[in-house]
Short mmCIF file of C-alpha atoms and ligand atoms in Angstrom, two decimals:
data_model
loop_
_atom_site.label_atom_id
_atom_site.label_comp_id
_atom_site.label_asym_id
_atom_site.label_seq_id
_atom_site.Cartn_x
_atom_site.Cartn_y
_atom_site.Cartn_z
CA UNK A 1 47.31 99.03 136.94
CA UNK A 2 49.22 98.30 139.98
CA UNK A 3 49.74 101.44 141.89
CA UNK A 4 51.96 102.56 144.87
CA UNK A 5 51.43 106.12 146.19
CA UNK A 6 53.52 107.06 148.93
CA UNK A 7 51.80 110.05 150.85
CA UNK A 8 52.38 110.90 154.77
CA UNK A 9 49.20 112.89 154.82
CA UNK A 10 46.47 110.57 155.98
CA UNK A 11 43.33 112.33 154.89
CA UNK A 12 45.05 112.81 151.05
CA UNK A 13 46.75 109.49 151.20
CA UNK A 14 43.35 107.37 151.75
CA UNK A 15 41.72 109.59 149.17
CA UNK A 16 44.18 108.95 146.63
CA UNK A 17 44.09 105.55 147.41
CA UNK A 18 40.26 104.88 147.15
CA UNK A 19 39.68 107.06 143.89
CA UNK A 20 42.34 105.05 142.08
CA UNK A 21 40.34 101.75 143.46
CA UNK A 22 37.63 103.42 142.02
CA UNK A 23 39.23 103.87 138.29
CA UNK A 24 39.91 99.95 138.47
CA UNK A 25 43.50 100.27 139.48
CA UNK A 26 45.06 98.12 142.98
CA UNK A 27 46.73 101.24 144.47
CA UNK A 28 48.59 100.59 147.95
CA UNK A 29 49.84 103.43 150.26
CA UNK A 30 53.23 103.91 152.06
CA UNK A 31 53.47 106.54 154.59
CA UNK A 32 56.79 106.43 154.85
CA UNK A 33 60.39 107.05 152.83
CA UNK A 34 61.31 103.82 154.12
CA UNK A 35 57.90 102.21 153.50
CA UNK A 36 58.06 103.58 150.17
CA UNK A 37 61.67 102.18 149.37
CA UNK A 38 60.59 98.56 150.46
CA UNK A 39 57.50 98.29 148.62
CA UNK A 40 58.72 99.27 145.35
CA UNK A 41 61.81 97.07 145.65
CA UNK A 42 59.71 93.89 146.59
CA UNK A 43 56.67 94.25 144.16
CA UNK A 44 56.19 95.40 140.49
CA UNK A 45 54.39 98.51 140.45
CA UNK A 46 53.15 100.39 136.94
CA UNK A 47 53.99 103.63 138.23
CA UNK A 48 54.61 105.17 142.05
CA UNK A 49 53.16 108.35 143.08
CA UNK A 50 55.71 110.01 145.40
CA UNK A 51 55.06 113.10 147.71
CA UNK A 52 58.21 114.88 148.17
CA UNK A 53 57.80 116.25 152.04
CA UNK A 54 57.75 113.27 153.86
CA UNK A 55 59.24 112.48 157.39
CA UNK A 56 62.69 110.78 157.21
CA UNK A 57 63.72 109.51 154.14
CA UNK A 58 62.26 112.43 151.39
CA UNK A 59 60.69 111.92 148.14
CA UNK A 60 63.63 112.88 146.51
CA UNK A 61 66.16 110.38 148.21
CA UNK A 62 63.54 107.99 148.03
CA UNK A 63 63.78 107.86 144.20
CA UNK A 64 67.50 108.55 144.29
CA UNK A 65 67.40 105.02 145.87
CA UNK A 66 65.28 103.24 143.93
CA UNK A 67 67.07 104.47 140.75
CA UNK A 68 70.55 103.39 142.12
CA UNK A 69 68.76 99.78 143.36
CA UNK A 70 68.01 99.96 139.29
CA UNK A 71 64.34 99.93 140.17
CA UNK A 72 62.93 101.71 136.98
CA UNK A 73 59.34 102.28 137.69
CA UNK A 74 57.81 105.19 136.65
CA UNK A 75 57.75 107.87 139.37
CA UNK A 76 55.52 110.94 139.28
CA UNK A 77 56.34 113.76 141.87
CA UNK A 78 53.43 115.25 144.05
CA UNK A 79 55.59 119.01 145.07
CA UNK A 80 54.54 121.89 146.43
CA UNK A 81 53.41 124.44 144.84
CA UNK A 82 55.82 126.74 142.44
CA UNK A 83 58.56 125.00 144.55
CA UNK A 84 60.61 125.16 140.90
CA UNK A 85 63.34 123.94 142.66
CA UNK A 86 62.02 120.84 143.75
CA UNK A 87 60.76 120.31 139.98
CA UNK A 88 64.46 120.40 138.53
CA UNK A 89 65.42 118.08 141.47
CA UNK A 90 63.10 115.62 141.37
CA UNK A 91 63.95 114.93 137.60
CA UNK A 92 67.36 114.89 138.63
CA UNK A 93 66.84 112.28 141.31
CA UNK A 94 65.57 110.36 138.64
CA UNK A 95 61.80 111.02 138.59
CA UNK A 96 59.50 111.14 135.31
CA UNK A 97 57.46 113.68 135.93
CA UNK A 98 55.68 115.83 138.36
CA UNK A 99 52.70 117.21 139.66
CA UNK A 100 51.74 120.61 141.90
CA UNK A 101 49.99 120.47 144.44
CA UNK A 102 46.86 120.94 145.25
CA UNK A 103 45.84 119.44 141.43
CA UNK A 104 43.04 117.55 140.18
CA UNK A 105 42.39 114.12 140.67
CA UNK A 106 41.32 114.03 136.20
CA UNK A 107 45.09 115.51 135.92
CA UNK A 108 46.89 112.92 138.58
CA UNK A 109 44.98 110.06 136.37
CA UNK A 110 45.99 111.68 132.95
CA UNK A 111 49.55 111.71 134.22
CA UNK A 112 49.53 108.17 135.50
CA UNK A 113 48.18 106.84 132.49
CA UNK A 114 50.77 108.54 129.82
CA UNK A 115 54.04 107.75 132.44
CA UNK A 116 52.54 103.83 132.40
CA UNK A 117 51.99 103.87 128.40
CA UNK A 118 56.08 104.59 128.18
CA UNK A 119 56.40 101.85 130.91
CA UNK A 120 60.37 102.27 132.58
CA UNK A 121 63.13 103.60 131.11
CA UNK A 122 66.50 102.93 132.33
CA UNK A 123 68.03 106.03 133.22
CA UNK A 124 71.09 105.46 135.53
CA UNK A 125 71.41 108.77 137.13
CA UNK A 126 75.30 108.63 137.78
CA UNK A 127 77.09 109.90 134.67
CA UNK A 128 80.27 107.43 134.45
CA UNK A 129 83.25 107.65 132.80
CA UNK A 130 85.86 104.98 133.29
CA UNK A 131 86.27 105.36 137.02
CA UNK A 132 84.97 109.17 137.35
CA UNK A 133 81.82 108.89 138.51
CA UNK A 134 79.12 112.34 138.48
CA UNK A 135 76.13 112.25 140.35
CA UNK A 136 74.21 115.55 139.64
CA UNK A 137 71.84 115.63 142.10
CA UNK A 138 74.11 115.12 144.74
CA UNK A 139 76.70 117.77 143.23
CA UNK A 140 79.34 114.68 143.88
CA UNK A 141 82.24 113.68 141.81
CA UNK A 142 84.23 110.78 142.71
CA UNK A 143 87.18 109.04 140.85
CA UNK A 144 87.12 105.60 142.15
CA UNK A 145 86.46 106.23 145.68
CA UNK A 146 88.24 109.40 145.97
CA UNK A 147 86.03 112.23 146.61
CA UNK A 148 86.61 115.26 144.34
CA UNK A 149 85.71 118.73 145.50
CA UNK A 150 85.18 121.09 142.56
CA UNK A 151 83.80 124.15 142.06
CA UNK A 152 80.11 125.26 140.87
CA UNK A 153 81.75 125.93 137.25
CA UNK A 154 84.26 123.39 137.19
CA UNK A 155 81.32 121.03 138.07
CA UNK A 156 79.27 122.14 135.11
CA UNK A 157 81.77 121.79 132.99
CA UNK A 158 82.81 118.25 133.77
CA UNK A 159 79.01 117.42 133.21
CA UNK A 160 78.93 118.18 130.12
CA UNK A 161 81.94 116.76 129.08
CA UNK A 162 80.74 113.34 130.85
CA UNK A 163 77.43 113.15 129.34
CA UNK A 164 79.10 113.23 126.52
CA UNK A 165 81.87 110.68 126.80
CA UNK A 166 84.75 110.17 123.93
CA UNK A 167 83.06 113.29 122.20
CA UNK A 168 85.43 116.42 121.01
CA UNK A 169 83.67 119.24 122.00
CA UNK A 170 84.30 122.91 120.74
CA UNK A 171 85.06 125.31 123.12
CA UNK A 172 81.47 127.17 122.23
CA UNK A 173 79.79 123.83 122.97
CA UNK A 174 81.05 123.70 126.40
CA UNK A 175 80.41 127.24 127.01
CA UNK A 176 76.73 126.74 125.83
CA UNK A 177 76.47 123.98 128.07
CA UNK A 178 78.24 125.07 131.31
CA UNK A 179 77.46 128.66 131.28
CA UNK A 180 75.06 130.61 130.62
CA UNK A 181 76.20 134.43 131.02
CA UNK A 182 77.13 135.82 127.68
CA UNK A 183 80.03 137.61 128.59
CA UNK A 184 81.63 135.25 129.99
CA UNK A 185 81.85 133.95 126.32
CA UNK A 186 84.52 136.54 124.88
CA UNK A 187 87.49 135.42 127.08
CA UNK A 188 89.24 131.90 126.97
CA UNK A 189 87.14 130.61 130.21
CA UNK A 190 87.17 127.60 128.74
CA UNK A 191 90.58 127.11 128.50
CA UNK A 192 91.01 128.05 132.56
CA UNK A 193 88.10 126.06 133.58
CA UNK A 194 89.32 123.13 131.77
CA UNK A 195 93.12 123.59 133.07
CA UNK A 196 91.25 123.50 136.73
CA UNK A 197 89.46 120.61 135.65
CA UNK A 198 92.79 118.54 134.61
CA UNK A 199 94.39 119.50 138.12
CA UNK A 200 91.89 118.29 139.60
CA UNK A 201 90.41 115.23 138.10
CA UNK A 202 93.60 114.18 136.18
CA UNK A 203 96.72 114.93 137.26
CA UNK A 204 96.72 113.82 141.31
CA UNK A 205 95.95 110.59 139.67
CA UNK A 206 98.35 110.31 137.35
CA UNK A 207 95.72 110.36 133.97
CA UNK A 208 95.37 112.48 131.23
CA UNK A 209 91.87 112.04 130.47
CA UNK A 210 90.61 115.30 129.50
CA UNK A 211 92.71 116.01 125.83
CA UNK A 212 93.40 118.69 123.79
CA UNK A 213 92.24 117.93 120.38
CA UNK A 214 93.93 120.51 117.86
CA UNK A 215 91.93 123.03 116.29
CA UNK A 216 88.59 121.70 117.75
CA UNK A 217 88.77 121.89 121.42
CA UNK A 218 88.77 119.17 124.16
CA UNK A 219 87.52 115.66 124.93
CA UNK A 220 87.11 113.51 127.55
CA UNK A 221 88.11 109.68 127.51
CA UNK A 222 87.64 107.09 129.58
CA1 CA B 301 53.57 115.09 152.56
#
């Protein structure tokens, strides 16, 4: 296999580089975010192995990029350890999967094997909708290229109904997926969230893309 790992610690980098040589596999090193993003784009790599903490350009913007270039190559995350938050983000940003550091080399080769078996999978991470675009990871929401500031909630919301385009939803199914405090799910905070969501997204631009649909609950059209 044709490996890049992108690692800004020298003494780990060289070592990750030579015991993959050893396993049979071409493995090259970047030691930068910037490396990183030129390598990929220029040669066909099986899978990348991608530290998070580097200098400059992170792991995690560094795969944000490559994903929005449409450069599908498997990526598995090297994070630090417990750092649960950097787990949920990196899949966000478009990774496959990840790895804790410090882990064993027999695990790092078990993962890179199983992410090259499934090969890349297109996975755009914008959620699009007509000309309202969603990019979770960066907590942005855009309708063409008007910037739209929402809140935490309304933002949840309008990710569900996005990744879920054309679809009516009930008002429990949006709850379930934009909430998760139970008591919250007695009063109509649907409704409110959704009439925040139409001021916002809808109505300074003259649209009516989020729609009532009787007796069920609401949908979102392109
Ligand atoms: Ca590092």
């Amino acid at each position: 296999m044709r490996l890049l790992v992108v690692e800004d610690e020298p003494k780990l980098g060289k070592l990750l580089v030579r015991g993959l040589g050893e396993e049979g596999h071409a493995a090259d090193l970047a030691v930068t975010g910037d490396e990183a993003l030129w390598m990929a784009t220029a040669a066909p790599y099986d899978v990348i192995v991608l530290d998070v903490m580097l200098p400059g350009l992170d792991g995690m913007a560094v795969c944000r990029e490559l994903r929005a270039r449409e450069v599908w190559t498997p990526v598995l995350m090297l994070t630090a350890r417990d750092a649960i938050d950097d787990r949920v983000k990196g899949l966000d940003t478009g990774a496959d999967d990840y790895l804790t550091k410090p882990f064993a080399f027999s695990e790092l080769l078990a993962r890179i094997r199983a992410l090259a078996r499934r090969g890349p999978s297109e996975r755009p991470t914008l959620l699009q909708v007509g000309d309202l675009t969603l990019d979770p990871a960066a907590h942005r929401v855009m309708r063409g290229e008007q910037e739209i500031d929402l809140s935490a909630k309304e933002f949840g919301l309008l990710e569900v109904f996005m990744r879920n385009p054309g679809v009516a939803l009930t008002r429990v199914q949006l709850l379930d997926g934009a909430w998760d405090l139970a008591f919250e799910s007695t009063s109509n905070v649907v409704d409110v969230y959704v009439r925040y969501l139409r001021e916002k997204i809808d109505r300074p631009f003259n649209r009516t893309t989020l729609e009532t649909v009787r007796g069920v609950g609401y949908r979102l059209v392109p």
